Short mmCIF file of N, CA and C in Angstrom, two decimals:
data_model
loop_
_atom_site.label_atom_id
_atom_site.label_comp_id
_atom_site.label_asym_id
_atom_site.label_seq_id
_atom_site.Cartn_x
_atom_site.Cartn_y
_atom_site.Cartn_z
N UNK A 1 113.19 107.69 74.33
CA UNK A 1 112.74 108.02 75.69
C UNK A 1 113.01 106.87 76.65
N UNK A 2 112.87 105.62 76.17
CA UNK A 2 113.06 104.46 77.01
C UNK A 2 114.45 104.40 77.62
N UNK A 3 115.49 104.68 76.79
CA UNK A 3 116.86 104.65 77.28
C UNK A 3 117.10 105.76 78.30
N UNK A 4 116.58 106.96 78.02
CA UNK A 4 116.72 108.08 78.95
C UNK A 4 116.05 107.74 80.28
N UNK A 5 114.87 107.15 80.22
CA UNK A 5 114.14 106.73 81.42
C UNK A 5 114.96 105.71 82.20
N UNK A 6 115.51 104.73 81.51
CA UNK A 6 116.31 103.69 82.16
C UNK A 6 117.54 104.29 82.82
N UNK A 7 118.18 105.26 82.15
CA UNK A 7 119.36 105.92 82.73
C UNK A 7 118.98 106.69 83.99
N UNK A 8 117.86 107.38 83.95
CA UNK A 8 117.41 108.15 85.12
C UNK A 8 117.02 107.21 86.27
N UNK A 9 116.41 106.07 85.92
CA UNK A 9 116.08 105.08 86.95
C UNK A 9 117.37 104.55 87.59
N UNK A 10 118.37 104.29 86.77
CA UNK A 10 119.67 103.80 87.27
C UNK A 10 120.30 104.84 88.21
N UNK A 11 120.16 106.12 87.88
CA UNK A 11 120.68 107.18 88.74
C UNK A 11 119.98 107.16 90.09
N UNK A 12 118.68 106.88 90.11
CA UNK A 12 117.93 106.81 91.37
C UNK A 12 118.45 105.65 92.23
N UNK A 13 118.75 104.52 91.59
CA UNK A 13 119.30 103.37 92.32
C UNK A 13 120.68 103.72 92.88
N UNK A 14 121.51 104.34 92.06
CA UNK A 14 122.85 104.75 92.51
C UNK A 14 122.75 105.71 93.69
N UNK A 15 121.79 106.62 93.64
CA UNK A 15 121.59 107.60 94.71
C UNK A 15 121.16 106.91 96.01
N UNK A 16 120.35 105.87 95.89
CA UNK A 16 119.91 105.10 97.07
C UNK A 16 121.12 104.62 97.86
N UNK A 17 122.11 104.09 97.18
CA UNK A 17 123.29 103.55 97.85
C UNK A 17 124.27 104.65 98.24
N UNK A 18 124.44 105.65 97.39
CA UNK A 18 125.40 106.74 97.68
C UNK A 18 124.96 107.56 98.89
N UNK A 19 123.66 107.81 99.01
CA UNK A 19 123.14 108.63 100.10
C UNK A 19 122.84 107.82 101.36
N UNK A 20 122.87 106.50 101.23
CA UNK A 20 122.52 105.62 102.35
C UNK A 20 121.18 106.01 102.95
N UNK A 21 120.24 106.30 102.07
CA UNK A 21 118.89 106.67 102.50
C UNK A 21 118.01 105.43 102.44
N UNK A 22 116.75 105.57 102.82
CA UNK A 22 115.86 104.42 102.81
C UNK A 22 115.15 104.28 101.47
N UNK A 23 114.94 105.41 100.77
CA UNK A 23 114.11 105.37 99.58
C UNK A 23 114.40 106.57 98.68
N UNK A 24 114.37 106.35 97.38
CA UNK A 24 114.48 107.43 96.39
C UNK A 24 113.28 107.30 95.46
N UNK A 25 112.56 108.40 95.27
CA UNK A 25 111.42 108.42 94.37
C UNK A 25 111.75 109.36 93.22
N UNK A 26 111.62 108.83 91.98
CA UNK A 26 111.86 109.65 90.79
C UNK A 26 110.60 109.65 89.94
N UNK A 27 110.09 110.84 89.70
CA UNK A 27 108.94 110.99 88.84
C UNK A 27 109.27 112.10 87.85
N UNK A 28 109.51 111.71 86.60
CA UNK A 28 109.97 112.67 85.61
C UNK A 28 111.34 113.19 86.00
N UNK A 29 111.46 114.51 86.07
CA UNK A 29 112.74 115.12 86.46
C UNK A 29 112.84 115.38 87.96
N UNK A 30 111.79 115.04 88.70
CA UNK A 30 111.79 115.24 90.15
C UNK A 30 112.36 114.01 90.84
N UNK A 31 113.39 114.24 91.67
CA UNK A 31 113.99 113.16 92.46
C UNK A 31 113.95 113.58 93.92
N UNK A 32 113.39 112.72 94.76
CA UNK A 32 113.33 113.01 96.20
C UNK A 32 113.94 111.86 96.98
N UNK A 33 114.66 112.19 98.05
CA UNK A 33 115.32 111.22 98.92
C UNK A 33 114.57 111.19 100.25
N UNK A 34 114.37 109.98 100.76
CA UNK A 34 113.67 109.80 102.04
C UNK A 34 114.54 108.98 102.98
N UNK A 35 114.41 109.27 104.27
CA UNK A 35 115.31 108.65 105.25
C UNK A 35 114.62 107.96 106.41
N UNK A 36 113.30 108.04 106.52
CA UNK A 36 112.62 107.38 107.64
C UNK A 36 112.63 105.87 107.45
N UNK A 37 112.56 105.16 108.57
CA UNK A 37 112.55 103.71 108.51
C UNK A 37 111.13 103.21 108.31
N UNK A 38 111.04 101.99 107.81
CA UNK A 38 109.73 101.38 107.64
C UNK A 38 108.93 102.00 106.50
N UNK A 39 107.61 101.99 106.66
CA UNK A 39 106.71 102.43 105.60
C UNK A 39 106.22 103.87 105.77
N UNK A 40 106.72 104.54 106.78
CA UNK A 40 106.22 105.89 107.11
C UNK A 40 106.29 106.88 105.95
N UNK A 41 107.43 106.96 105.25
CA UNK A 41 107.55 107.90 104.14
C UNK A 41 106.56 107.58 103.02
N UNK A 42 106.44 106.30 102.68
CA UNK A 42 105.51 105.92 101.63
C UNK A 42 104.07 106.22 102.02
N UNK A 43 103.73 105.97 103.28
CA UNK A 43 102.38 106.28 103.76
C UNK A 43 102.11 107.78 103.63
N UNK A 44 103.05 108.56 104.07
CA UNK A 44 102.89 110.02 104.01
C UNK A 44 102.74 110.48 102.56
N UNK A 45 103.57 109.97 101.67
CA UNK A 45 103.47 110.35 100.26
C UNK A 45 102.12 109.97 99.67
N UNK A 46 101.66 108.78 99.95
CA UNK A 46 100.38 108.32 99.41
C UNK A 46 99.24 109.24 99.84
N UNK A 47 99.33 109.76 101.05
CA UNK A 47 98.24 110.58 101.57
C UNK A 47 98.42 112.09 101.39
N UNK A 48 99.66 112.54 101.26
CA UNK A 48 99.90 113.98 101.16
C UNK A 48 100.40 114.44 99.79
N UNK A 49 101.08 113.56 99.06
CA UNK A 49 101.62 113.90 97.75
C UNK A 49 101.46 112.73 96.78
N UNK A 50 100.24 112.25 96.58
CA UNK A 50 100.06 111.06 95.74
C UNK A 50 100.56 111.25 94.32
N UNK A 51 100.59 112.50 93.84
CA UNK A 51 101.07 112.76 92.48
C UNK A 51 102.55 112.41 92.32
N UNK A 52 103.32 112.45 93.40
CA UNK A 52 104.73 112.08 93.31
C UNK A 52 104.90 110.58 93.07
N UNK A 53 104.03 109.76 93.64
CA UNK A 53 104.11 108.32 93.45
C UNK A 53 103.52 107.87 92.12
N UNK A 54 102.51 108.55 91.64
CA UNK A 54 101.79 108.14 90.43
C UNK A 54 102.72 108.16 89.22
N UNK A 55 103.06 106.97 88.72
CA UNK A 55 103.95 106.83 87.57
C UNK A 55 105.43 106.91 87.90
N UNK A 56 105.77 106.89 89.19
CA UNK A 56 107.16 107.07 89.62
C UNK A 56 107.96 105.76 89.55
N UNK A 57 109.26 105.93 89.52
CA UNK A 57 110.20 104.85 89.74
C UNK A 57 110.68 104.99 91.18
N UNK A 58 110.66 103.90 91.94
CA UNK A 58 111.08 103.93 93.33
C UNK A 58 112.25 102.98 93.52
N UNK A 59 113.30 103.48 94.17
CA UNK A 59 114.43 102.65 94.59
C UNK A 59 114.38 102.63 96.12
N UNK A 60 114.27 101.44 96.70
CA UNK A 60 114.06 101.31 98.15
C UNK A 60 115.00 100.24 98.70
N UNK A 61 115.48 100.46 99.92
CA UNK A 61 116.40 99.51 100.56
C UNK A 61 115.73 98.19 100.88
N UNK A 62 114.56 98.27 101.54
CA UNK A 62 113.89 97.06 102.02
C UNK A 62 112.40 97.18 101.70
N UNK A 63 111.86 96.20 100.97
CA UNK A 63 110.45 96.25 100.59
C UNK A 63 109.76 94.95 100.99
N UNK A 64 108.84 95.08 101.93
CA UNK A 64 107.98 93.97 102.30
C UNK A 64 106.61 94.16 101.69
N UNK A 65 105.69 93.32 102.09
CA UNK A 65 104.35 93.34 101.52
C UNK A 65 103.64 94.68 101.75
N UNK A 66 103.83 95.27 102.93
CA UNK A 66 103.18 96.55 103.23
C UNK A 66 103.69 97.68 102.35
N UNK A 67 104.99 97.79 102.20
CA UNK A 67 105.56 98.83 101.34
C UNK A 67 105.12 98.64 99.90
N UNK A 68 105.12 97.39 99.44
CA UNK A 68 104.68 97.11 98.07
C UNK A 68 103.21 97.50 97.89
N UNK A 69 102.39 97.27 98.90
CA UNK A 69 100.97 97.64 98.83
C UNK A 69 100.82 99.16 98.71
N UNK A 70 101.61 99.91 99.48
CA UNK A 70 101.55 101.37 99.41
C UNK A 70 101.98 101.86 98.03
N UNK A 71 103.00 101.23 97.46
CA UNK A 71 103.46 101.63 96.12
C UNK A 71 102.42 101.28 95.07
N UNK A 72 101.81 100.11 95.19
CA UNK A 72 100.76 99.73 94.24
C UNK A 72 99.58 100.68 94.33
N UNK A 73 99.18 101.03 95.55
CA UNK A 73 98.07 101.96 95.73
C UNK A 73 98.41 103.34 95.17
N UNK A 74 99.69 103.70 95.23
CA UNK A 74 100.14 104.98 94.70
C UNK A 74 100.41 104.97 93.20
N UNK A 75 100.21 103.82 92.58
CA UNK A 75 100.38 103.64 91.13
C UNK A 75 101.82 103.88 90.68
N UNK A 76 102.77 103.36 91.49
CA UNK A 76 104.18 103.42 91.13
C UNK A 76 104.38 102.63 89.84
N UNK A 77 105.21 103.15 88.93
CA UNK A 77 105.46 102.52 87.63
C UNK A 77 106.36 101.31 87.74
N UNK A 78 107.43 101.44 88.56
CA UNK A 78 108.42 100.37 88.66
C UNK A 78 109.19 100.52 89.96
N UNK A 79 109.69 99.40 90.46
CA UNK A 79 110.38 99.38 91.75
C UNK A 79 111.71 98.64 91.63
N UNK A 80 112.74 99.21 92.27
CA UNK A 80 113.97 98.48 92.54
C UNK A 80 114.07 98.37 94.06
N UNK A 81 114.30 97.17 94.56
CA UNK A 81 114.49 96.95 95.99
C UNK A 81 115.83 96.25 96.19
N UNK A 82 116.60 96.73 97.16
CA UNK A 82 117.83 96.04 97.49
C UNK A 82 117.47 94.68 98.09
N UNK A 83 116.51 94.70 99.03
CA UNK A 83 115.99 93.47 99.63
C UNK A 83 114.47 93.50 99.48
N UNK A 84 113.90 92.42 99.00
CA UNK A 84 112.45 92.35 98.81
C UNK A 84 111.96 91.00 99.34
N UNK A 85 110.79 91.00 99.96
CA UNK A 85 110.23 89.73 100.43
C UNK A 85 109.46 89.05 99.30
N UNK A 86 109.33 87.75 99.41
CA UNK A 86 108.57 86.99 98.41
C UNK A 86 107.13 87.49 98.34
N UNK A 87 106.55 87.83 99.49
CA UNK A 87 105.17 88.34 99.52
C UNK A 87 105.06 89.66 98.77
N UNK A 88 106.06 90.51 98.87
CA UNK A 88 106.05 91.78 98.14
C UNK A 88 106.16 91.53 96.64
N UNK A 89 107.03 90.61 96.26
CA UNK A 89 107.19 90.29 94.84
C UNK A 89 105.89 89.76 94.25
N UNK A 90 105.24 88.88 94.99
CA UNK A 90 104.01 88.25 94.50
C UNK A 90 102.81 89.18 94.51
N UNK A 91 102.82 90.18 95.40
CA UNK A 91 101.64 91.02 95.53
C UNK A 91 101.79 92.44 95.03
N UNK A 92 102.97 92.81 94.54
CA UNK A 92 103.21 94.21 94.17
C UNK A 92 102.35 94.65 92.99
N UNK A 93 102.21 93.79 91.99
CA UNK A 93 101.44 94.17 90.82
C UNK A 93 102.14 95.20 89.95
N UNK A 94 103.43 95.44 90.21
CA UNK A 94 104.24 96.36 89.42
C UNK A 94 105.57 95.66 89.12
N UNK A 95 106.25 96.05 88.05
CA UNK A 95 107.55 95.45 87.76
C UNK A 95 108.54 95.72 88.89
N UNK A 96 109.23 94.65 89.33
CA UNK A 96 110.18 94.77 90.44
C UNK A 96 111.51 94.14 90.03
N UNK A 97 112.59 94.89 90.22
CA UNK A 97 113.93 94.31 90.12
C UNK A 97 114.53 94.42 91.52
N UNK A 98 115.50 93.57 91.82
CA UNK A 98 116.02 93.52 93.19
C UNK A 98 117.40 92.90 93.23
N UNK A 99 118.07 93.13 94.37
CA UNK A 99 119.36 92.50 94.62
C UNK A 99 119.16 91.12 95.20
N UNK A 100 118.31 91.02 96.23
CA UNK A 100 118.05 89.74 96.88
C UNK A 100 116.58 89.64 97.31
N UNK A 101 116.01 88.45 97.12
CA UNK A 101 114.65 88.18 97.58
C UNK A 101 114.74 87.25 98.78
N UNK A 102 113.96 87.53 99.81
CA UNK A 102 113.99 86.76 101.06
C UNK A 102 112.58 86.27 101.38
N UNK A 103 112.47 85.20 102.19
CA UNK A 103 111.14 84.70 102.54
C UNK A 103 110.27 85.75 103.22
N UNK A 104 110.86 86.56 104.09
CA UNK A 104 110.13 87.64 104.75
C UNK A 104 111.13 88.67 105.28
N UNK A 105 110.62 89.86 105.54
CA UNK A 105 111.46 90.93 106.07
C UNK A 105 111.62 90.71 107.57
N UNK A 106 112.82 90.89 108.06
CA UNK A 106 113.12 90.71 109.48
C UNK A 106 112.90 92.03 110.22
N UNK A 107 112.46 91.94 111.47
CA UNK A 107 112.27 93.16 112.28
C UNK A 107 113.62 93.79 112.63
N UNK A 108 113.57 95.00 113.17
CA UNK A 108 114.81 95.74 113.48
C UNK A 108 115.67 95.04 114.52
N UNK A 109 115.03 94.33 115.44
CA UNK A 109 115.78 93.62 116.47
C UNK A 109 116.47 92.37 115.91
N UNK A 110 116.03 91.94 114.73
CA UNK A 110 116.62 90.77 114.10
C UNK A 110 116.17 89.45 114.68
N UNK A 111 115.06 89.48 115.43
CA UNK A 111 114.62 88.24 116.09
C UNK A 111 113.22 87.78 115.66
N UNK A 112 112.73 88.30 114.56
CA UNK A 112 111.41 87.87 114.08
C UNK A 112 111.03 88.59 112.80
N UNK A 113 109.80 88.36 112.39
CA UNK A 113 109.30 88.97 111.16
C UNK A 113 108.93 90.44 111.43
N UNK A 114 109.19 91.29 110.48
CA UNK A 114 108.80 92.71 110.54
C UNK A 114 107.31 92.80 110.88
N UNK A 115 106.93 93.68 111.80
CA UNK A 115 105.53 93.75 112.21
C UNK A 115 104.57 94.11 111.08
N UNK A 116 104.97 94.96 110.15
CA UNK A 116 104.08 95.31 109.04
C UNK A 116 103.96 94.12 108.09
N UNK A 117 105.05 93.42 107.87
CA UNK A 117 105.01 92.22 107.02
C UNK A 117 104.07 91.18 107.63
N UNK A 118 104.18 90.98 108.94
CA UNK A 118 103.32 90.02 109.64
C UNK A 118 101.86 90.46 109.58
N UNK A 119 101.62 91.75 109.80
CA UNK A 119 100.28 92.31 109.79
C UNK A 119 99.58 92.12 108.44
N UNK A 120 100.34 92.27 107.37
CA UNK A 120 99.76 92.21 106.02
C UNK A 120 99.76 90.80 105.43
N UNK A 121 100.29 89.84 106.15
CA UNK A 121 100.46 88.49 105.61
C UNK A 121 99.16 87.88 105.09
N UNK A 122 98.06 88.10 105.79
CA UNK A 122 96.79 87.50 105.38
C UNK A 122 96.01 88.31 104.36
N UNK A 123 96.46 89.51 104.04
CA UNK A 123 95.75 90.36 103.09
C UNK A 123 95.92 89.80 101.67
N UNK A 124 94.84 89.75 100.94
CA UNK A 124 94.89 89.22 99.57
C UNK A 124 95.25 90.29 98.55
N UNK A 125 94.96 91.56 98.86
CA UNK A 125 95.21 92.64 97.91
C UNK A 125 95.94 93.79 98.60
N UNK A 126 96.49 94.67 97.78
CA UNK A 126 97.14 95.87 98.31
C UNK A 126 96.13 96.70 99.09
N UNK A 127 94.91 96.82 98.57
CA UNK A 127 93.88 97.63 99.23
C UNK A 127 93.57 97.10 100.63
N UNK A 128 93.63 95.79 100.82
CA UNK A 128 93.38 95.20 102.15
C UNK A 128 94.50 95.54 103.14
N UNK A 129 95.69 95.80 102.64
CA UNK A 129 96.82 96.14 103.51
C UNK A 129 96.72 97.56 104.07
N UNK A 130 96.13 98.47 103.32
CA UNK A 130 96.16 99.88 103.69
C UNK A 130 95.58 100.18 105.06
N UNK A 131 94.38 99.71 105.41
CA UNK A 131 93.87 100.01 106.76
C UNK A 131 94.70 99.33 107.86
N UNK A 132 95.30 98.21 107.56
CA UNK A 132 96.16 97.52 108.53
C UNK A 132 97.40 98.37 108.82
N UNK A 133 97.99 98.93 107.76
CA UNK A 133 99.17 99.78 107.92
C UNK A 133 98.80 101.05 108.67
N UNK A 134 97.67 101.65 108.33
CA UNK A 134 97.24 102.86 109.03
C UNK A 134 97.06 102.58 110.51
N UNK A 135 96.43 101.47 110.84
CA UNK A 135 96.25 101.10 112.23
C UNK A 135 97.58 100.92 112.94
N UNK A 136 98.53 100.30 112.29
CA UNK A 136 99.86 100.09 112.87
C UNK A 136 100.54 101.42 113.14
N UNK A 137 100.49 102.34 112.17
CA UNK A 137 101.19 103.61 112.30
C UNK A 137 100.54 104.54 113.33
N UNK A 138 99.25 104.37 113.56
CA UNK A 138 98.57 105.29 114.48
C UNK A 138 98.32 104.70 115.87
N UNK A 139 98.51 103.41 116.04
CA UNK A 139 98.22 102.75 117.31
C UNK A 139 99.45 102.73 118.21
N UNK A 140 99.79 103.88 118.75
CA UNK A 140 100.90 103.92 119.70
C UNK A 140 102.27 103.82 119.09
N UNK A 141 102.32 103.75 117.76
CA UNK A 141 103.63 103.64 117.09
C UNK A 141 104.07 105.01 116.59
N UNK A 142 103.29 106.02 116.85
CA UNK A 142 103.60 107.35 116.34
C UNK A 142 102.77 107.63 115.11
N UNK A 143 102.16 108.78 115.06
CA UNK A 143 101.31 109.13 113.92
C UNK A 143 102.14 109.16 112.65
N UNK A 144 101.53 108.78 111.54
CA UNK A 144 102.28 108.76 110.27
C UNK A 144 102.66 110.10 109.85
#
């Protein structure tokens, strides 16, 4: 089963790059592709379809501390990130493989730290990040 699982996880990673999507979630034989930017898809899954995250393998383009917190709260089994921040690696609490680790995730404008990464910087646990992320997503940034 371990080899079959590893092969299916590898397929999810390949799909991430082939589809140029933001995130691929694989749980058993279910594979879903997500395309929204930031943490919005993970937030929605955690609140509307938590069973999809529970025990899942996630392949994601960019993972900062906030995304890692959402995955940890959703009980993700394992994560592959193309780009991951040091804070996400240290706080994920789940096995993480990655292409490159960076000091922090850069914002879309490329001129500073990602707002969710900055917001979650002082949080000690994944649970402490969740209300901060909810506030960010609902405070004029568009409902999750």
